[in-house]
Amino acid sequence: MGDALEKQDFEEGLTELDRRYFLLQDLVWEYEILCRPDGLITENDAKLLFTATHEHNFSLVKYDQWLKNRRVKGTGVPFNEIDVLLCNKPTPDEIIATLPTIPRERTVIEPLGRSATTMITDRTKSHDRKKKVEKLGYLKKLQELKNKRSQNIKRRKSIEDGYKKSEEEKKLEEEERKRREEEEERRRLEEEKRREEERARLELLQKEAAEKQRLKDLEVEAEAVRMQEEAMKKAVDEEMRRQMNEEERRKREAEDAELQKQREEEERKRKEQEAEED
């Protein structure tokens, strides 16, 4: 509970600081409008500022008290003499003091003569006319201040609205920037994924081509081995046939030599036999 109250007090304090700050800006501007050549304003103009600022809560008692407490009465009023009083909100007691009081019962006065009465009446009317003219001028000046203050409030509101609009535009621009960045990031990721898939596909094609080439090389190597084996087998067969032919030739030559030897032996024996017969 205590923390909540402290937070509420803090927020109220900030709100009050904002109110005083913006009100002070208006007051400086209005004070400069009422300034005399010496840079000061009159006590009546100060009353005008009090009235325009506090409006229906304006306390004449408080104003009179301020006049009474001035060091040098009737002199020009600098802004730093009234700025705090202007920014302060009237207290409940000061507001109550502004309420009209019940008039006291008038003392009965003996009637005057006709000439004295006429003179007093004329003087009173003249005084009332003077007061009325002064009041009309005062009210006109007060209305001008109120109109200028209203214009200043509208101008500040327009500036604040422009600031809010600028903030909204900045927010929209920031959202658009984030959207573009997200879109660019999405495109970058998609492009990176596409390149990765393309690289993987090329690697797969290269592996398949390498595998096909390896199989082809194995087939060529197997064919070469087969042809080499066939050539070796053919050479072996040729060698075996040559050897067989050579063996048969030697065998025939041996047989022929044996037959020749037998014939020669038979011829020798025949000759010997013929010789013996002779």
mmCIF file of N, CA and C in Angstrom, residues 70-206:
data_model
loop_
_atom_site.group_PDB
_atom_site.id
_atom_site.type_symbol
_atom_site.label_atom_id
_atom_site.label_comp_id
_atom_site.label_asym_id
_atom_site.label_seq_id
_atom_site.Cartn_x
_atom_site.Cartn_y
_atom_site.Cartn_z
ATOM 1 N N ARG A 70 4.800 44.283 -0.279
ATOM 2 C CA ARG A 70 5.838 44.770 -1.193
ATOM 3 C C ARG A 70 6.754 45.745 -0.466
ATOM 4 N N ARG A 71 8.029 45.670 -0.788
ATOM 5 C CA ARG A 71 8.993 46.562 -0.130
ATOM 6 C C ARG A 71 8.763 48.016 -0.509
ATOM 7 N N VAL A 72 8.606 48.247 -1.829
ATOM 8 C CA VAL A 72 8.370 49.618 -2.307
ATOM 9 C C VAL A 72 7.072 49.582 -3.106
ATOM 10 N N LYS A 73 6.028 50.118 -2.560
ATOM 11 C CA LYS A 73 4.716 50.062 -3.185
ATOM 12 C C LYS A 73 4.650 51.049 -4.353
ATOM 13 N N GLY A 74 3.901 50.674 -5.373
ATOM 14 C CA GLY A 74 3.707 51.555 -6.520
ATOM 15 C C GLY A 74 4.779 51.458 -7.575
ATOM 16 N N THR A 75 5.863 50.719 -7.303
ATOM 17 C CA THR A 75 6.939 50.582 -8.291
ATOM 18 C C THR A 75 6.625 49.464 -9.274
ATOM 19 N N GLY A 76 7.436 49.386 -10.348
ATOM 20 C CA GLY A 76 7.249 48.334 -11.344
ATOM 21 C C GLY A 76 7.455 46.946 -10.735
ATOM 22 N N VAL A 77 6.765 46.008 -11.322
ATOM 23 C CA VAL A 77 6.793 44.636 -10.789
ATOM 24 C C VAL A 77 7.623 43.751 -11.726
ATOM 25 N N PRO A 78 8.761 43.193 -11.242
ATOM 26 C CA PRO A 78 9.525 42.249 -12.076
ATOM 27 C C PRO A 78 8.831 40.883 -12.095
ATOM 28 N N PHE A 79 9.159 40.098 -13.096
ATOM 29 C CA PHE A 79 8.481 38.805 -13.256
ATOM 30 C C PHE A 79 8.800 37.848 -12.108
ATOM 31 N N ASN A 80 10.070 37.885 -11.633
ATOM 32 C CA ASN A 80 10.444 36.936 -10.586
ATOM 33 C C ASN A 80 9.806 37.250 -9.237
ATOM 34 N N GLU A 81 9.085 38.385 -9.155
ATOM 35 C CA GLU A 81 8.384 38.718 -7.908
ATOM 36 C C GLU A 81 7.012 38.028 -7.835
ATOM 37 N N ILE A 82 6.463 37.677 -8.982
ATOM 38 C CA ILE A 82 5.097 37.124 -8.990
ATOM 39 C C ILE A 82 4.997 35.753 -9.642
ATOM 40 N N ASP A 83 6.101 35.240 -10.194
ATOM 41 C CA ASP A 83 5.988 33.988 -10.953
ATOM 42 C C ASP A 83 5.526 32.822 -10.078
ATOM 43 N N VAL A 84 6.071 32.739 -8.845
ATOM 44 C CA VAL A 84 5.685 31.627 -7.966
ATOM 45 C C VAL A 84 4.228 31.764 -7.547
ATOM 46 N N LEU A 85 3.809 32.995 -7.196
ATOM 47 C CA LEU A 85 2.420 33.223 -6.784
ATOM 48 C C LEU A 85 1.454 32.907 -7.922
ATOM 49 N N LEU A 86 1.862 33.222 -9.155
ATOM 50 C CA LEU A 86 0.994 32.940 -10.305
ATOM 51 C C LEU A 86 0.862 31.435 -10.544
ATOM 52 N N CYS A 87 1.964 30.699 -10.356
ATOM 53 C CA CYS A 87 1.948 29.259 -10.616
ATOM 54 C C CYS A 87 1.259 28.481 -9.497
ATOM 55 N N ASN A 88 1.279 29.044 -8.261
ATOM 56 C CA ASN A 88 0.640 28.341 -7.152
ATOM 57 C C ASN A 88 -0.874 28.314 -7.327
ATOM 58 N N LYS A 89 -1.468 27.140 -7.064
ATOM 59 C CA LYS A 89 -2.923 27.049 -7.093
ATOM 60 C C LYS A 89 -3.501 27.664 -5.818
ATOM 61 N N PRO A 90 -4.612 28.382 -5.917
ATOM 62 C CA PRO A 90 -5.231 28.945 -4.702
ATOM 63 C C PRO A 90 -5.644 27.836 -3.749
ATOM 64 N N THR A 91 -5.400 28.040 -2.447
ATOM 65 C CA THR A 91 -5.772 27.045 -1.444
ATOM 66 C C THR A 91 -7.275 27.118 -1.188
ATOM 67 N N PRO A 92 -7.867 26.066 -0.570
ATOM 68 C CA PRO A 92 -9.307 26.123 -0.254
ATOM 69 C C PRO A 92 -9.685 27.335 0.586
ATOM 70 N N ASP A 93 -8.825 27.700 1.544
ATOM 71 C CA ASP A 93 -9.129 28.875 2.386
ATOM 72 C C ASP A 93 -9.163 30.146 1.552
ATOM 73 N N GLU A 94 -8.237 30.266 0.599
ATOM 74 C CA GLU A 94 -8.209 31.456 -0.255
ATOM 75 C C GLU A 94 -9.426 31.489 -1.167
ATOM 76 N N ILE A 95 -9.869 30.299 -1.642
ATOM 77 C CA ILE A 95 -11.060 30.256 -2.497
ATOM 78 C C ILE A 95 -12.293 30.671 -1.701
ATOM 79 N N ILE A 96 -12.380 30.178 -0.453
ATOM 80 C CA ILE A 96 -13.518 30.539 0.393
ATOM 81 C C ILE A 96 -13.533 32.048 0.658
ATOM 82 N N ALA A 97 -12.315 32.609 0.783
ATOM 83 C CA ALA A 97 -12.225 34.047 1.066
ATOM 84 C C ALA A 97 -12.747 34.887 -0.093
ATOM 85 N N THR A 98 -12.775 34.315 -1.318
ATOM 86 C CA THR A 98 -13.258 35.061 -2.482
ATOM 87 C C THR A 98 -14.763 35.070 -2.580
ATOM 88 N N LEU A 99 -15.436 34.176 -1.801
ATOM 89 C CA LEU A 99 -16.892 34.111 -1.869
ATOM 90 C C LEU A 99 -17.505 35.387 -1.314
ATOM 91 N N PRO A 100 -18.640 35.820 -1.874
ATOM 92 C CA PRO A 100 -19.271 37.083 -1.384
ATOM 93 C C PRO A 100 -19.787 36.928 0.036
ATOM 94 N N THR A 101 -19.616 37.949 0.806
ATOM 95 C CA THR A 101 -20.074 37.940 2.210
ATOM 96 C C THR A 101 -21.418 38.653 2.315
ATOM 97 N N ILE A 102 -22.147 38.323 3.375
ATOM 98 C CA ILE A 102 -23.463 38.961 3.581
ATOM 99 C C ILE A 102 -23.231 40.400 4.034
ATOM 100 N N PRO A 103 -23.780 41.369 3.343
ATOM 101 C CA PRO A 103 -23.542 42.781 3.718
ATOM 102 C C PRO A 103 -24.169 43.111 5.076
ATOM 103 N N ARG A 104 -23.456 43.912 5.815
ATOM 104 C CA ARG A 104 -23.965 44.349 7.114
ATOM 105 C C ARG A 104 -25.132 45.321 6.944
ATOM 106 N N GLU A 105 -25.897 45.403 8.017
ATOM 107 C CA GLU A 105 -27.055 46.313 7.987
ATOM 108 C C GLU A 105 -26.556 47.761 7.948
ATOM 109 N N ARG A 106 -27.094 48.524 7.033
ATOM 110 C CA ARG A 106 -26.652 49.903 6.871
ATOM 111 C C ARG A 106 -27.145 50.781 8.051
ATOM 112 N N THR A 107 -26.290 51.671 8.391
ATOM 113 C CA THR A 107 -26.662 52.628 9.455
ATOM 114 C C THR A 107 -27.605 53.682 8.898
ATOM 115 N N VAL A 108 -28.622 53.950 9.621
ATOM 116 C CA VAL A 108 -29.611 54.941 9.161
ATOM 117 C C VAL A 108 -29.020 56.330 9.325
ATOM 118 N N ILE A 109 -29.027 57.059 8.256
ATOM 119 C CA ILE A 109 -28.480 58.426 8.257
ATOM 120 C C ILE A 109 -29.614 59.405 7.994
ATOM 121 N N GLU A 110 -29.495 60.461 8.658
ATOM 122 C CA GLU A 110 -30.514 61.490 8.473
ATOM 123 C C GLU A 110 -30.455 62.003 7.046
ATOM 124 N N PRO A 111 -31.607 62.255 6.448
ATOM 125 C CA PRO A 111 -31.632 62.765 5.062
ATOM 126 C C PRO A 111 -30.989 64.151 4.965
ATOM 127 N N LEU A 112 -30.271 64.334 3.844
ATOM 128 C CA LEU A 112 -29.608 65.605 3.590
ATOM 129 C C LEU A 112 -30.542 66.526 2.818
ATOM 130 N N GLY A 113 -30.050 67.705 2.628
ATOM 131 C CA GLY A 113 -30.817 68.644 1.823
ATOM 132 C C GLY A 113 -30.771 68.261 0.346
ATOM 133 N N ARG A 114 -31.694 68.856 -0.446
ATOM 134 C CA ARG A 114 -31.806 68.495 -1.865
ATOM 135 C C ARG A 114 -30.544 68.805 -2.629
ATOM 136 N N SER A 115 -29.933 69.976 -2.379
ATOM 137 C CA SER A 115 -28.725 70.351 -3.134
ATOM 138 C C SER A 115 -27.550 69.450 -2.795
ATOM 139 N N ALA A 116 -27.431 69.102 -1.501
ATOM 140 C CA ALA A 116 -26.335 68.204 -1.094
ATOM 141 C C ALA A 116 -26.536 66.824 -1.671
ATOM 142 N N THR A 117 -27.809 66.400 -1.655
ATOM 143 C CA THR A 117 -28.104 65.072 -2.203
ATOM 144 C C THR A 117 -27.799 65.021 -3.692
ATOM 145 N N THR A 118 -28.186 66.057 -4.403
ATOM 146 C CA THR A 118 -27.924 66.111 -5.852
ATOM 147 C C THR A 118 -26.440 66.115 -6.126
ATOM 148 N N MET A 119 -25.694 66.858 -5.359
ATOM 149 C CA MET A 119 -24.246 66.929 -5.550
ATOM 150 C C MET A 119 -23.601 65.570 -5.311
ATOM 151 N N ILE A 120 -24.041 64.902 -4.241
ATOM 152 C CA ILE A 120 -23.478 63.576 -3.930
ATOM 153 C C ILE A 120 -23.844 62.578 -5.016
ATOM 154 N N THR A 121 -25.097 62.677 -5.480
ATOM 155 C CA THR A 121 -25.555 61.765 -6.536
ATOM 156 C C THR A 121 -24.749 61.964 -7.807
ATOM 157 N N ASP A 122 -24.547 63.240 -8.216
ATOM 158 C CA ASP A 122 -23.765 63.517 -9.434
ATOM 159 C C ASP A 122 -22.342 63.015 -9.281
ATOM 160 N N ARG A 123 -21.758 63.256 -8.099
ATOM 161 C CA ARG A 123 -20.379 62.804 -7.873
ATOM 162 C C ARG A 123 -20.305 61.266 -7.920
ATOM 163 N N THR A 124 -21.336 60.646 -7.322
ATOM 164 C CA THR A 124 -21.355 59.179 -7.324
ATOM 165 C C THR A 124 -21.484 58.639 -8.749
ATOM 166 N N LYS A 125 -22.382 59.237 -9.537
ATOM 167 C CA LYS A 125 -22.536 58.804 -10.926
ATOM 168 C C LYS A 125 -21.260 58.983 -11.716
ATOM 169 N N SER A 126 -20.597 60.154 -11.504
ATOM 170 C CA SER A 126 -19.338 60.399 -12.201
ATOM 171 C C SER A 126 -18.297 59.364 -11.805
ATOM 172 N N HIS A 127 -18.255 59.055 -10.495
ATOM 173 C CA HIS A 127 -17.301 58.041 -10.023
ATOM 174 C C HIS A 127 -17.637 56.666 -10.594
ATOM 175 N N ASP A 128 -18.956 56.366 -10.630
ATOM 176 C CA ASP A 128 -19.385 55.070 -11.177
ATOM 177 C C ASP A 128 -19.042 54.954 -12.656
ATOM 178 N N ARG A 129 -19.239 56.101 -13.403
ATOM 179 C CA ARG A 129 -18.887 56.062 -14.829
ATOM 180 C C ARG A 129 -17.397 55.828 -15.015
ATOM 181 N N LYS A 130 -16.613 56.491 -14.183
ATOM 182 C CA LYS A 130 -15.161 56.315 -14.264
ATOM 183 C C LYS A 130 -14.766 54.870 -13.966
ATOM 184 N N LYS A 131 -15.395 54.335 -12.907
ATOM 185 C CA LYS A 131 -15.119 52.940 -12.545
ATOM 186 C C LYS A 131 -15.546 51.996 -13.658
ATOM 187 N N LYS A 132 -16.716 52.322 -14.264
ATOM 188 C CA LYS A 132 -17.232 51.479 -15.337
ATOM 189 C C LYS A 132 -16.297 51.479 -16.540
ATOM 190 N N VAL A 133 -15.795 52.697 -16.893
ATOM 191 C CA VAL A 133 -14.845 52.797 -18.011
ATOM 192 C C VAL A 133 -13.568 52.026 -17.699
ATOM 193 N N GLU A 134 -13.056 52.209 -16.435
ATOM 194 C CA GLU A 134 -11.854 51.493 -16.049
ATOM 195 C C GLU A 134 -12.086 49.975 -16.073
ATOM 196 N N LYS A 135 -13.305 49.581 -15.601
ATOM 197 C CA LYS A 135 -13.616 48.150 -15.573
ATOM 198 C C LYS A 135 -13.731 47.598 -16.987
ATOM 199 N N LEU A 136 -14.352 48.400 -17.898
ATOM 200 C CA LEU A 136 -14.460 47.940 -19.287
ATOM 201 C C LEU A 136 -13.081 47.786 -19.929
ATOM 202 N N GLY A 137 -12.208 48.776 -19.661
ATOM 203 C CA GLY A 137 -10.846 48.655 -20.187
ATOM 204 C C GLY A 137 -10.117 47.472 -19.590
ATOM 205 N N TYR A 138 -10.318 47.299 -18.269
ATOM 206 C CA TYR A 138 -9.697 46.165 -17.583
ATOM 207 C C TYR A 138 -10.198 44.839 -18.155
ATOM 208 N N LEU A 139 -11.545 44.749 -18.326
ATOM 209 C CA LEU A 139 -12.132 43.516 -18.871
ATOM 210 C C LEU A 139 -11.685 43.266 -20.308
ATOM 211 N N LYS A 140 -11.578 44.364 -21.093
ATOM 212 C CA LYS A 140 -11.131 44.218 -22.471
ATOM 213 C C LYS A 140 -9.699 43.693 -22.516
ATOM 214 N N LYS A 141 -8.866 44.283 -21.638
ATOM 215 C CA LYS A 141 -7.476 43.842 -21.581
ATOM 216 C C LYS A 141 -7.387 42.400 -21.093
ATOM 217 N N LEU A 142 -8.233 42.067 -20.106
ATOM 218 C CA LEU A 142 -8.266 40.706 -19.587
ATOM 219 C C LEU A 142 -8.712 39.727 -20.661
ATOM 220 N N GLN A 143 -9.723 40.134 -21.456
ATOM 221 C CA GLN A 143 -10.205 39.264 -22.526
ATOM 222 C C GLN A 143 -9.132 39.058 -23.589
ATOM 223 N N GLU A 144 -8.381 40.149 -23.882
ATOM 224 C CA GLU A 144 -7.289 40.022 -24.849
ATOM 225 C C GLU A 144 -6.246 39.017 -24.364
ATOM 226 N N LEU A 145 -5.935 39.124 -23.054
ATOM 227 C CA LEU A 145 -4.987 38.168 -22.498
ATOM 228 C C LEU A 145 -5.507 36.743 -22.590
ATOM 229 N N LYS A 146 -6.813 36.558 -22.252
ATOM 230 C CA LYS A 146 -7.403 35.232 -22.326
ATOM 231 C C LYS A 146 -7.381 34.696 -23.754
ATOM 232 N N ASN A 147 -7.711 35.597 -24.725
ATOM 233 C CA ASN A 147 -7.692 35.169 -26.128
ATOM 234 C C ASN A 147 -6.283 34.765 -26.571
ATOM 235 N N LYS A 148 -5.307 35.585 -26.162
ATOM 236 C CA LYS A 148 -3.926 35.268 -26.529
ATOM 237 C C LYS A 148 -3.466 33.982 -25.857
ATOM 238 N N ARG A 149 -3.899 33.818 -24.573
ATOM 239 C CA ARG A 149 -3.536 32.572 -23.878
ATOM 240 C C ARG A 149 -4.177 31.366 -24.578
ATOM 241 N N SER A 150 -5.440 31.527 -24.988
ATOM 242 C CA SER A 150 -6.133 30.442 -25.693
ATOM 243 C C SER A 150 -5.421 30.111 -26.999
ATOM 244 N N GLN A 151 -5.008 31.196 -27.728
ATOM 245 C CA GLN A 151 -4.261 30.967 -28.968
ATOM 246 C C GLN A 151 -2.937 30.262 -28.693
ATOM 247 N N ASN A 152 -2.283 30.689 -27.584
ATOM 248 C CA ASN A 152 -1.008 30.064 -27.229
ATOM 249 C C ASN A 152 -1.201 28.593 -26.873
ATOM 250 N N ILE A 153 -2.312 28.288 -26.148
ATOM 251 C CA ILE A 153 -2.603 26.898 -25.794
ATOM 252 C C ILE A 153 -2.855 26.075 -27.061
ATOM 253 N N LYS A 154 -3.635 26.664 -27.992
ATOM 254 C CA LYS A 154 -3.896 25.964 -29.256
ATOM 255 C C LYS A 154 -2.601 25.732 -30.035
ATOM 256 N N ARG A 155 -1.746 26.791 -30.035
ATOM 257 C CA ARG A 155 -0.470 26.650 -30.743
ATOM 258 C C ARG A 155 0.396 25.561 -30.113
ATOM 259 N N ARG A 156 0.435 25.542 -28.740
ATOM 260 C CA ARG A 156 1.216 24.507 -28.060
ATOM 261 C C ARG A 156 0.624 23.124 -28.318
ATOM 262 N N LYS A 157 -0.741 23.066 -28.314
ATOM 263 C CA LYS A 157 -1.402 21.783 -28.593
ATOM 264 C C LYS A 157 -1.076 21.319 -30.005
ATOM 265 N N SER A 158 -1.059 22.309 -30.943
ATOM 266 C CA SER A 158 -0.715 21.957 -32.317
ATOM 267 C C SER A 158 0.712 21.415 -32.395
ATOM 268 N N ILE A 159 1.622 22.073 -31.634
ATOM 269 C CA ILE A 159 3.009 21.599 -31.599
ATOM 270 C C ILE A 159 3.087 20.202 -30.988
ATOM 271 N N GLU A 160 2.322 20.019 -29.868
ATOM 272 C CA GLU A 160 2.318 18.699 -29.227
ATOM 273 C C GLU A 160 1.730 17.643 -30.151
ATOM 274 N N ASP A 161 0.627 18.016 -30.869
ATOM 275 C CA ASP A 161 0.030 17.077 -31.825
ATOM 276 C C ASP A 161 1.014 16.747 -32.938
ATOM 277 N N GLY A 162 1.735 17.819 -33.386
ATOM 278 C CA GLY A 162 2.756 17.575 -34.411
ATOM 279 C C GLY A 162 3.860 16.670 -33.886
ATOM 280 N N TYR A 163 4.228 16.889 -32.592
ATOM 281 C CA TYR A 163 5.254 16.027 -31.983
ATOM 282 C C TYR A 163 4.761 14.590 -31.895
ATOM 283 N N LYS A 164 3.450 14.447 -31.440
ATOM 284 C CA LYS A 164 2.895 13.097 -31.364
ATOM 285 C C LYS A 164 2.845 12.461 -32.743
ATOM 286 N N LYS A 165 2.433 13.285 -33.749
ATOM 287 C CA LYS A 165 2.381 12.769 -35.115
ATOM 288 C C LYS A 165 3.768 12.372 -35.583
ATOM 289 N N SER A 166 4.748 13.231 -35.228
ATOM 290 C CA SER A 166 6.124 12.904 -35.589
ATOM 291 C C SER A 166 6.561 11.610 -34.917
ATOM 292 N N GLU A 167 6.165 11.460 -33.622
ATOM 293 C CA GLU A 167 6.503 10.216 -32.918
ATOM 294 C C GLU A 167 5.826 9.021 -33.571
ATOM 295 N N GLU A 168 4.546 9.197 -33.979
ATOM 296 C CA GLU A 168 3.848 8.107 -34.658
ATOM 297 C C GLU A 168 4.512 7.785 -35.990
ATOM 298 N N GLU A 169 4.924 8.863 -36.717
ATOM 299 C CA GLU A 169 5.610 8.630 -37.984
ATOM 300 C C GLU A 169 6.930 7.903 -37.753
ATOM 301 N N LYS A 170 7.646 8.312 -36.683
ATOM 302 C CA LYS A 170 8.895 7.625 -36.368
ATOM 303 C C LYS A 170 8.629 6.163 -36.032
ATOM 304 N N LYS A 171 7.522 5.936 -35.265
ATOM 305 C CA LYS A 171 7.171 4.562 -34.906
ATOM 306 C C LYS A 171 6.840 3.755 -36.145
ATOM 307 N N LEU A 172 6.052 4.385 -37.069
ATOM 308 C CA LEU A 172 5.720 3.693 -38.315
ATOM 309 C C LEU A 172 6.966 3.439 -39.151
ATOM 310 N N GLU A 173 7.864 4.452 -39.200
ATOM 311 C CA GLU A 173 9.110 4.265 -39.951
ATOM 312 C C GLU A 173 9.953 3.153 -39.340
ATOM 313 N N GLU A 174 9.974 3.116 -37.973
ATOM 314 C CA GLU A 174 10.729 2.060 -37.304
ATOM 315 C C GLU A 174 10.128 0.691 -37.600
ATOM 316 N N GLU A 175 8.778 0.612 -37.572
ATOM 317 C CA GLU A 175 8.131 -0.658 -37.901
ATOM 318 C C GLU A 175 8.405 -1.053 -39.347
ATOM 319 N N GLU A 176 8.361 -0.052 -40.263
ATOM 320 C CA GLU A 176 8.646 -0.340 -41.672
ATOM 321 C C GLU A 176 10.088 -0.789 -41.851
ATOM 322 N N ARG A 177 11.002 -0.131 -41.095
ATOM 323 C CA ARG A 177 12.420 -0.527 -41.182
ATOM 324 C C ARG A 177 12.608 -1.959 -40.686
ATOM 325 N N LYS A 178 11.950 -2.284 -39.543
ATOM 326 C CA LYS A 178 12.057 -3.645 -39.025
ATOM 327 C C LYS A 178 11.460 -4.643 -40.003
ATOM 328 N N ARG A 179 10.314 -4.246 -40.637
ATOM 329 C CA ARG A 179 9.691 -5.150 -41.605
ATOM 330 C C ARG A 179 10.617 -5.397 -42.795
ATOM 331 N N ARG A 180 11.264 -4.302 -43.281
ATOM 332 C CA ARG A 180 12.196 -4.468 -44.397
ATOM 333 C C ARG A 180 13.381 -5.331 -43.994
ATOM 334 N N GLU A 181 13.888 -5.093 -42.765
ATOM 335 C CA GLU A 181 15.016 -5.910 -42.300
ATOM 336 C C GLU A 181 14.617 -7.381 -42.182
ATOM 337 N N GLU A 182 13.407 -7.625 -41.645
ATOM 338 C CA GLU A 182 12.945 -9.006 -41.537
ATOM 339 C C GLU A 182 12.764 -9.620 -42.913
ATOM 340 N N GLU A 183 12.231 -8.817 -43.873
ATOM 341 C CA GLU A 183 12.044 -9.320 -45.235
ATOM 342 C C GLU A 183 13.392 -9.621 -45.883
ATOM 343 N N GLU A 184 14.356 -8.698 -45.684
ATOM 344 C CA GLU A 184 15.688 -8.927 -46.233
ATOM 345 C C GLU A 184 16.342 -10.151 -45.589
ATOM 346 N N GLU A 185 16.142 -10.308 -44.261
ATOM 347 C CA GLU A 185 16.698 -11.469 -43.572
ATOM 348 C C GLU A 185 16.055 -12.756 -44.087
ATOM 349 N N ARG A 186 14.721 -12.698 -44.312
ATOM 350 C CA ARG A 186 14.036 -13.881 -44.833
ATOM 351 C C ARG A 186 14.560 -14.231 -46.229
ATOM 352 N N ARG A 187 14.713 -13.196 -47.069
ATOM 353 C CA ARG A 187 15.244 -13.440 -48.412
ATOM 354 C C ARG A 187 16.673 -13.969 -48.353
ATOM 355 N N ARG A 188 17.460 -13.388 -47.419
ATOM 356 C CA ARG A 188 18.838 -13.859 -47.307
ATOM 357 C C ARG A 188 18.892 -15.328 -46.891
ATOM 358 N N LEU A 189 18.030 -15.690 -45.921
ATOM 359 C CA LEU A 189 17.996 -17.084 -45.477
ATOM 360 C C LEU A 189 17.512 -18.001 -46.591
ATOM 361 N N GLU A 190 16.500 -17.541 -47.344
ATOM 362 C CA GLU A 190 16.008 -18.349 -48.456
ATOM 363 C C GLU A 190 17.098 -18.516 -49.521
ATOM 364 N N GLU A 191 17.812 -17.413 -49.818
ATOM 365 C CA GLU A 191 18.886 -17.481 -50.808
ATOM 366 C C GLU A 191 20.013 -18.385 -50.318
ATOM 367 N N GLU A 192 20.334 -18.271 -49.014
ATOM 368 C CA GLU A 192 21.376 -19.136 -48.447
ATOM 369 C C GLU A 192 20.940 -20.595 -48.486
ATOM 370 N N LYS A 193 19.660 -20.859 -48.185
ATOM 371 C CA LYS A 193 19.140 -22.231 -48.245
ATOM 372 C C LYS A 193 19.180 -22.752 -49.667
ATOM 373 N N ARG A 194 18.785 -21.879 -50.638
ATOM 374 C CA ARG A 194 18.812 -22.302 -52.039
ATOM 375 C C ARG A 194 20.239 -22.617 -52.495
ATOM 376 N N ARG A 195 21.186 -21.773 -52.095
ATOM 377 C CA ARG A 195 22.582 -22.022 -52.459
ATOM 378 C C ARG A 195 23.096 -23.302 -51.813
ATOM 379 N N GLU A 196 22.683 -23.535 -50.547
ATOM 380 C CA GLU A 196 23.106 -24.748 -49.859
ATOM 381 C C GLU A 196 22.537 -25.984 -50.560
ATOM 382 N N GLU A 197 21.257 -25.893 -50.944
ATOM 383 C CA GLU A 197 20.650 -27.020 -51.669
ATOM 384 C C GLU A 197 21.332 -27.221 -53.014
ATOM 385 N N GLU A 198 21.649 -26.114 -53.709
ATOM 386 C CA GLU A 198 22.325 -26.225 -55.006
ATOM 387 C C GLU A 198 23.713 -26.824 -54.832
ATOM 388 N N ARG A 199 24.405 -26.384 -53.756
ATOM 389 C CA ARG A 199 25.734 -26.938 -53.505
ATOM 390 C C ARG A 199 25.653 -28.424 -53.187
ATOM 391 N N ALA A 200 24.645 -28.804 -52.373
ATOM 392 C CA ALA A 200 24.471 -30.224 -52.046
ATOM 393 C C ALA A 200 24.129 -31.032 -53.296
ATOM 394 N N ARG A 201 23.285 -30.425 -54.173
ATOM 395 C CA ARG A 201 22.930 -31.135 -55.405
ATOM 396 C C ARG A 201 24.145 -31.315 -56.305
ATOM 397 N N LEU A 202 24.976 -30.260 -56.405
ATOM 398 C CA LEU A 202 26.188 -30.365 -57.226
ATOM 399 C C LEU A 202 27.151 -31.390 -56.635
ATOM 400 N N GLU A 203 27.278 -31.411 -55.313
ATOM 401 C CA GLU A 203 28.138 -32.401 -54.674
ATOM 402 C C GLU A 203 27.630 -33.812 -54.945
ATOM 403 N N LEU A 204 26.294 -33.996 -54.890
ATOM 404 C CA LEU A 204 25.718 -35.304 -55.173
ATOM 405 C C LEU A 204 25.979 -35.717 -56.621
ATOM 406 N N LEU A 205 25.809 -34.743 -57.545
ATOM 407 C CA LEU A 205 26.081 -35.050 -58.952
ATOM 408 C C LEU A 205 27.548 -35.403 -59.154
ATOM 409 N N GLN A 206 28.427 -34.647 -58.468
ATOM 410 C CA GLN A 206 29.859 -34.944 -58.583
ATOM 411 C C GLN A 206 30.187 -36.328 -58.024
#
